[in-house]
Amino acid sequence: MPRPYNFSAGPAMLPEAVLEQAKAEMLDWRGSGMAVMEMSHRGKEFVAIAEQAEADLRELMNIPANYKMLFLQGGASSQFAAIPMNLLRGKTKADYLNTGMWSKKAISEARKYAQVNVVASSEAGNFTTVPARETWKCDPEAAYLHYTPNETINGVEMHTVPDVAVPLAADLSSTLLSRPLDVSKFGVIYAGAQKNIGPAGLTIVIVREDLIGQTIAGTPTMLDYAVMAKEGSMYNTPPTYAWYIAGLVFQWLKTQGGLAVIGECNRAKAELLYRTIDESGFYKNPVDPAYRSWMNVPFTLPDEALDKPFLAEAKTAGLLTLAGHRSVGGMRASIYNAVPLAGVKALVDFMADFQKRHG
């Protein structure tokens, strides 16, 4: 039986080839006599896994030499505190753009450590667009600007990188590795792994070297980028198995042709799904078309009473976890890298059939 298509926002679908390789290596990693999750993180076997994963990610993303790569615990949410702790660097103010629920969480946490200036917000419009750049009110004394390029819950995405005079910090949890990215435009990039990278438990931080080493007083050791960089992300025991799976995903991405190829596939998937929604006269997407996410596509049905039948029938058809976030409702299809074009085609075919029977 073919595997169902999993449209979960995260933890999300992983490439089947990666799962098969992990299965084959589960009891004995390459003759070591150990499963990866049994290895010492300081043993030569796991060190080799970690070094290969870092090298592959650096190659995939073309990460400049003056950026450190950290493989950490705590999820992207721990970085909401780590960003001001590491990036204030003697200043007291920071700029934040508010475009959705994850932006709000980052702002709330940052306010414990900095004077936060919200440069612009789309909350009044229910987070269905991004404020025009000319309306942003940046603070000339801000140490950095933080934003969330893709709001997983709201399905809003900025498709260009803001040009600002201060270091740019970005929560790329749901878009990292979904297409090419110019890392040199950022001071810090961070991402929880459970979207396009691997299983939950791992967080990747890519930070420019000149921003490391001037933390605020009282910064926990585990959130100090300088400590983690010096220790190769192994100040304590890292999330070894999640790191290993991420490494397999990086290798899989390389076999697919890299980020340029995967990006075109992701564009095609998103265009197909949005076109189906827009042309249906039945389904609706609330997001400003200029800021629609490639990764997270929310949509509603004409009557909420149809939601439960839609989800039940979709599950029977092998289309899983399509319910929208509880704060938004409706449906949401998260179409990350591991969801193939065939999965999106199966979804739109089901949507058309459901509409015929219920429209």
XYZ file of C-alpha atoms in Angstrom:
359
model
C 0.000 0.000 0.000
C 1.351 3.489 -0.810
C 1.965 5.792 2.127
C -0.669 8.494 2.706
C 0.241 12.101 1.985
C 0.792 14.007 5.213
C -0.021 17.740 5.023
C 0.843 18.446 8.666
C 2.374 21.823 9.510
C 4.920 20.076 11.703
C 6.182 17.654 12.676
C 5.813 17.103 8.982
C 6.238 14.524 6.262
C 9.800 13.281 5.699
C 11.153 11.942 2.404
C 10.394 8.234 2.129
C 13.945 7.542 0.959
C 15.273 9.089 4.169
C 12.978 6.971 6.320
C 14.027 3.842 4.422
C 17.707 4.611 4.959
C 17.136 5.303 8.655
C 15.257 2.000 8.874
C 18.123 0.115 7.250
C 20.636 1.698 9.618
C 18.480 1.520 12.741
C 20.178 -1.413 14.482
C 23.679 -1.040 13.083
C 25.024 2.185 11.590
C 27.498 1.186 8.882
C 29.069 -1.706 10.758
C 29.571 0.204 13.998
C 27.426 -2.264 15.946
C 25.375 0.654 17.292
C 22.236 2.523 16.423
C 22.877 6.230 15.960
C 20.761 7.010 19.016
C 23.075 4.799 21.089
C 26.299 6.509 20.056
C 28.379 8.838 22.168
C 28.109 12.298 20.683
C 31.866 12.592 21.106
C 32.667 9.242 19.506
C 34.270 9.153 16.067
C 31.122 7.683 14.497
C 28.783 10.480 15.487
C 31.402 13.180 14.959
C 31.645 11.953 11.356
C 27.843 12.161 10.994
C 27.789 15.691 12.420
C 30.654 16.947 10.282
C 29.121 15.540 7.104
C 25.742 17.100 7.895
C 27.331 20.507 8.444
C 29.355 20.266 5.248
C 26.303 19.245 3.223
C 24.164 22.055 4.623
C 26.897 24.608 3.992
C 27.143 23.379 0.401
C 23.367 23.292 -0.171
C 22.854 26.841 1.079
C 26.197 28.253 -0.114
C 26.818 29.553 3.410
C 29.728 32.022 3.550
C 32.788 31.109 5.593
C 32.172 33.933 8.095
C 28.977 32.297 9.358
C 28.833 29.739 12.154
C 26.355 26.872 12.028
C 24.842 25.635 15.279
C 22.779 22.473 15.803
C 20.849 23.123 19.004
C 17.982 22.016 21.213
C 15.017 24.015 22.469
C 13.063 24.583 19.277
C 12.811 27.864 17.422
C 10.899 29.274 20.408
C 14.061 29.223 22.552
C 15.631 31.516 19.976
C 13.021 34.171 20.734
C 15.074 34.833 23.876
C 18.481 33.953 22.414
C 18.185 36.581 19.665
C 18.044 39.651 21.962
C 20.514 38.077 24.390
C 23.107 37.695 21.646
C 22.285 40.534 19.255
C 21.680 43.562 21.505
C 25.463 43.859 21.935
C 25.434 46.807 24.310
C 22.253 48.370 22.944
C 18.804 48.277 24.533
C 16.426 48.578 21.580
C 15.303 46.210 18.812
C 12.944 46.421 15.833
C 10.320 43.734 15.161
C 7.895 43.279 12.288
C 4.557 41.739 13.313
C 2.979 39.606 10.574
C 1.400 36.705 12.460
C 1.184 34.490 15.509
C 4.872 33.536 15.527
C 5.938 37.153 15.170
C 3.783 37.970 18.194
C 5.424 35.241 20.261
C 8.884 36.499 19.329
C 7.914 40.057 20.245
C 6.462 39.001 23.594
C 9.635 37.142 24.557
C 11.984 39.884 23.338
C 10.207 42.437 25.534
C 11.707 40.689 28.570
C 15.177 41.764 27.447
C 14.833 44.781 25.147
C 12.778 47.839 24.351
C 10.880 46.470 21.366
C 9.746 48.770 18.595
C 7.112 47.163 16.369
C 7.997 48.721 13.024
C 4.654 47.691 11.479
C 1.851 45.222 12.099
C -0.820 43.511 10.019
C -2.787 42.313 13.039
C -5.690 44.705 12.377
C -6.279 42.864 9.096
C -6.156 39.425 10.743
C -2.638 38.825 9.454
C -3.646 38.353 5.828
C -0.959 40.584 4.313
C 2.376 42.281 5.058
C 2.595 46.020 5.756
C 4.115 47.951 2.844
C 7.823 48.623 3.358
C 7.346 52.384 3.147
C 5.093 52.288 6.228
C 7.682 50.690 8.502
C 8.862 52.945 11.324
C 12.310 51.692 12.204
C 14.184 52.916 15.278
C 17.616 54.347 14.365
C 18.912 53.083 17.719
C 17.770 49.481 17.200
C 20.410 46.771 17.432
C 18.703 44.548 14.854
C 15.438 43.883 13.023
C 13.605 40.605 13.532
C 10.944 39.198 11.230
C 9.209 35.932 10.360
C 9.399 35.477 6.575
C 6.696 32.792 6.576
C 3.886 32.624 9.109
C 3.002 28.935 9.324
C -0.392 29.470 10.956
C -1.619 32.349 8.818
C -0.106 31.281 5.495
C 1.516 34.672 4.882
C 4.966 34.878 3.315
C 7.355 37.660 2.370
C 9.001 36.729 -0.907
C 11.814 39.294 -0.730
C 14.372 39.989 1.984
C 14.048 43.422 3.661
C 16.921 45.788 3.014
C 17.766 47.367 6.366
C 20.798 49.040 7.884
C 20.998 46.788 10.954
C 21.576 43.018 11.266
C 18.550 41.046 10.128
C 17.300 38.161 12.294
C 14.842 35.754 10.681
C 12.739 32.846 11.889
C 12.899 30.595 8.832
C 11.393 27.533 10.496
C 8.913 26.777 7.733
C 10.881 27.886 4.655
C 14.540 27.020 5.245
C 15.750 24.697 2.447
C 12.577 25.214 0.390
C 14.468 27.292 -2.243
C 17.796 29.144 -2.630
C 18.525 31.916 -0.123
C 21.231 34.585 0.045
C 22.532 33.977 3.560
C 24.810 37.025 3.388
C 21.763 39.298 3.732
C 21.144 38.052 7.272
C 22.806 38.436 10.641
C 21.063 35.384 12.104
C 18.844 32.713 10.587
C 17.167 30.164 12.828
C 14.769 27.324 12.187
C 13.068 24.489 14.007
C 13.757 21.300 12.090
C 10.291 19.770 11.942
C 9.163 21.329 8.665
C 11.721 20.872 5.872
C 14.779 19.686 7.800
C 14.016 16.643 9.935
C 12.256 15.508 13.105
C 11.357 17.740 16.028
C 14.056 18.306 18.633
C 16.695 20.023 16.516
C 17.066 23.751 15.878
C 19.530 25.139 13.345
C 21.091 28.570 13.839
C 23.251 30.233 11.188
C 24.924 33.313 12.651
C 27.465 35.800 11.322
C 30.683 35.602 13.305
C 30.886 39.305 14.173
C 27.580 39.028 16.057
C 28.920 36.396 18.449
C 30.423 37.037 21.864
C 28.696 40.063 23.409
C 25.741 38.591 25.252
C 23.700 40.474 27.844
C 24.395 39.817 31.506
C 22.711 36.697 32.793
C 22.498 34.917 29.434
C 22.194 31.165 30.075
C 25.171 29.221 28.794
C 22.881 27.112 26.617
C 21.698 30.238 24.768
C 25.153 31.774 24.261
C 26.100 31.473 20.584
C 29.799 31.949 21.364
C 29.837 28.976 23.727
C 27.932 26.755 21.326
C 30.124 27.757 18.378
C 33.323 27.109 20.339
C 32.067 23.684 21.423
C 30.841 22.636 17.978
C 27.246 22.569 19.258
C 28.347 19.945 21.801
C 28.603 21.886 25.050
C 26.151 19.250 26.257
C 24.668 16.197 24.535
C 22.998 17.490 21.356
C 19.849 15.960 19.780
C 21.948 13.333 18.037
C 19.280 11.318 16.248
C 17.498 14.393 14.922
C 20.877 15.709 13.734
C 21.521 12.411 11.931
C 18.114 12.441 10.198
C 18.661 16.066 9.176
C 21.932 14.980 7.605
C 20.100 12.332 5.597
C 17.633 14.990 4.425
C 20.511 17.207 3.299
C 21.898 14.315 1.249
C 18.449 13.632 -0.207
C 18.137 17.281 -1.239
C 21.446 17.013 -3.062
C 20.212 13.958 -4.982
C 17.122 15.951 -6.005
C 19.326 18.569 -7.655
C 19.716 21.029 -4.788
C 17.653 23.987 -3.663
C 17.097 25.523 -7.086
C 15.375 22.351 -8.308
C 13.410 21.798 -5.107
C 12.376 25.456 -5.203
C 10.850 25.106 -8.671
C 8.971 22.025 -7.525
C 7.650 23.920 -4.506
C 6.565 26.805 -6.704
C 4.668 24.420 -8.991
C 2.925 22.742 -6.049
C 1.806 26.057 -4.586
C 0.612 27.446 -7.914
C -1.465 24.322 -8.584
C -3.149 24.428 -5.188
C -3.878 28.172 -5.259
C -5.199 27.960 -8.809
C -7.552 25.178 -7.746
C -8.809 27.259 -4.828
C -9.233 30.465 -6.831
C -11.016 28.853 -9.776
C -13.324 26.677 -7.703
C -15.863 29.269 -6.579
C -16.188 26.966 -3.567
C -12.915 27.180 -1.621
C -11.379 30.458 -0.475
C -7.918 31.561 0.617
C -7.932 34.727 2.776
C -4.362 35.860 2.099
C -3.329 38.786 -0.081
C -2.155 37.063 -3.311
C 1.119 38.991 -3.204
C 1.986 37.365 0.122
C 0.679 33.821 -0.210
C 2.906 31.185 1.339
C 4.474 28.454 -0.775
C 4.596 26.191 2.248
C 1.350 26.656 4.197
C -1.902 27.081 2.306
C -4.982 27.834 4.429
C -8.412 27.625 2.841
C -12.042 27.587 3.912
C -15.169 25.836 2.700
C -18.429 27.749 2.118
C -20.039 26.231 5.220
C -18.230 25.212 8.425
C -20.611 22.244 8.644
C -18.665 20.747 5.745
C -15.363 20.803 7.603
C -15.769 17.483 9.418
C -16.975 15.577 6.328
C -14.113 17.067 4.309
C -11.511 15.935 6.843
C -13.045 12.486 7.277
C -13.276 11.851 3.539
C -9.790 13.233 2.947
C -8.364 10.844 5.536
C -10.091 7.916 3.830
C -8.512 9.084 0.575
C -5.039 9.037 2.171
C -4.777 12.807 2.676
C -3.868 13.443 6.300
C -3.822 16.337 8.807
C -5.554 19.008 6.738
C -7.318 20.749 9.626
C -6.401 24.421 10.023
C -4.778 25.748 13.176
C -7.255 26.033 16.050
C -6.824 29.823 16.126
C -7.782 30.185 12.445
C -10.041 27.244 11.611
C -10.831 25.915 8.157
C -8.204 23.841 6.375
C -4.471 24.118 5.909
C -2.287 22.127 3.550
C 1.393 22.341 4.400
C 3.290 21.357 1.278
C 6.888 21.144 2.419
C 9.749 19.619 0.425
C 8.851 16.013 1.209
C 5.280 16.376 -0.103
C 5.624 15.439 -3.791
C 3.779 17.092 -6.644
C 1.769 13.864 -6.890
C 0.514 14.516 -3.360
C -0.743 17.968 -4.276
C -2.364 16.580 -7.418
C -4.129 13.965 -5.279
C -5.341 16.738 -2.967
C -6.723 18.972 -5.730
C -8.431 15.996 -7.372
C -10.087 15.190 -4.049
C -11.098 18.838 -3.573
C -12.737 18.895 -7.009
C -14.598 15.680 -6.304
C -15.742 16.900 -2.868
C -17.020 20.103 -4.444
C -19.058 18.151 -7.010
C -20.710 16.139 -4.272
C -21.239 18.932 -1.737
C -21.289 22.153 -3.751
